[in-house]
């Protein structure tokens, strides 16, 4: 079992460029999440998907879009990257009724110049 | 949404001493109270959680206590070891979970 995987591990973008962060889980979890982690800010929820076919905004959704491609995969897209989106991005998954027990991917370190 | 605060933000202890981290929250509907540990450069991992109908839970050297009336819960680590050095996050919630800003614990050998 790979658990939760994310690609890429590192990315540098110029302002205005777009990119998609990929996430996949092999634990048959219904719920998936995207967080960003900034120094001193903890983990902030961007979007989540409680089940296949549904997505909802979290605390900081502006500037991002998501796609729940199937039960395994949940992608995060930056349409026009800004320096304020420089961060470490974590994907996570959980069983639907155990959202307090989230399993995280290794993270993607994104720098926007 | 939930307003979550953690104290202290940094904590240094001598190896073998105890460490206590407190988390306060605002949403009285929260009914799950997990703690996550994140080692440097690694992903967060759940280490212990407590539900609203339980006052205390212990797992070897770590324990969590909950005071629902006062809306706070605490992580207790006894007999600290260097491998306990990490950032600890509380994440109270029910349907959604809101992470605190983290406590950086350093255990000095």
Short mmCIF file of C-alpha atoms in Angstrom, two decimals, chain A residues 45-105:
data_model
loop_
_atom_site.label_atom_id
_atom_site.label_comp_id
_atom_site.label_asym_id
_atom_site.label_seq_id
_atom_site.Cartn_x
_atom_site.Cartn_y
_atom_site.Cartn_z
CA UNK A 45 -8.20 23.63 4.18
CA UNK A 46 -8.52 24.71 0.55
CA UNK A 47 -11.14 22.26 -0.77
CA UNK A 48 -12.47 18.89 0.22
CA UNK A 49 -14.46 16.10 -1.35
CA UNK A 50 -16.66 14.14 1.02
CA UNK A 51 -17.33 11.51 -1.63
CA UNK A 52 -16.81 10.84 -5.32
CA UNK A 53 -18.70 13.42 -7.36
CA UNK A 54 -18.83 16.12 -4.68
CA UNK A 55 -16.49 18.96 -3.81
CA UNK A 56 -16.81 21.79 -1.30
CA UNK A 57 -14.88 24.92 -0.45
CA UNK A 58 -12.78 25.04 2.66
CA UNK A 59 -11.26 27.96 4.47
CA UNK A 60 -9.07 29.40 1.65
CA UNK A 61 -10.48 28.38 -1.78
CA UNK A 62 -9.79 31.57 -3.75
CA UNK A 63 -7.42 31.06 -6.67
CA UNK A 64 -7.85 27.26 -6.74
CA UNK A 65 -10.06 24.70 -8.43
CA UNK A 66 -10.37 20.99 -7.76
CA UNK A 67 -11.51 17.88 -9.57
CA UNK A 68 -12.47 14.59 -7.98
CA UNK A 69 -11.59 12.46 -10.97
CA UNK A 70 -12.70 9.19 -9.39
CA UNK A 71 -12.64 7.64 -5.93
CA UNK A 72 -8.85 7.43 -5.91
CA UNK A 73 -7.81 10.78 -7.38
CA UNK A 74 -8.30 14.39 -6.34
CA UNK A 75 -6.44 17.14 -8.21
CA UNK A 76 -5.83 20.78 -7.35
CA UNK A 77 -5.43 23.36 -10.10
CA UNK A 78 -3.91 26.82 -9.97
CA UNK A 79 -5.18 28.68 -13.03
CA UNK A 80 -3.01 31.79 -12.69
CA UNK A 81 -0.37 31.39 -10.02
CA UNK A 82 0.46 34.28 -7.68
CA UNK A 83 3.39 34.71 -5.25
CA UNK A 84 0.87 34.46 -2.37
CA UNK A 85 0.31 30.84 -3.41
CA UNK A 86 3.89 29.93 -2.54
CA UNK A 87 3.37 27.21 0.05
CA UNK A 88 3.58 23.52 0.83
CA UNK A 89 0.47 21.70 -0.36
CA UNK A 90 -0.75 18.52 1.32
CA UNK A 91 -3.38 16.14 0.10
CA UNK A 92 -5.13 13.91 2.64
CA UNK A 93 -7.80 11.24 2.71
CA UNK A 94 -10.07 9.63 5.29
CA UNK A 95 -13.00 7.30 5.68
CA UNK A 96 -16.19 9.30 5.39
CA UNK A 97 -17.25 8.84 9.03
CA UNK A 98 -13.70 9.16 10.42
CA UNK A 99 -12.73 12.59 9.12
CA UNK A 100 -10.73 13.21 12.31
CA UNK A 101 -8.31 10.48 11.16
CA UNK A 102 -6.74 11.86 8.02
CA UNK A 103 -3.84 10.30 6.14
CA UNK A 104 -1.56 12.79 4.48
CA UNK A 105 0.56 12.65 1.36
#
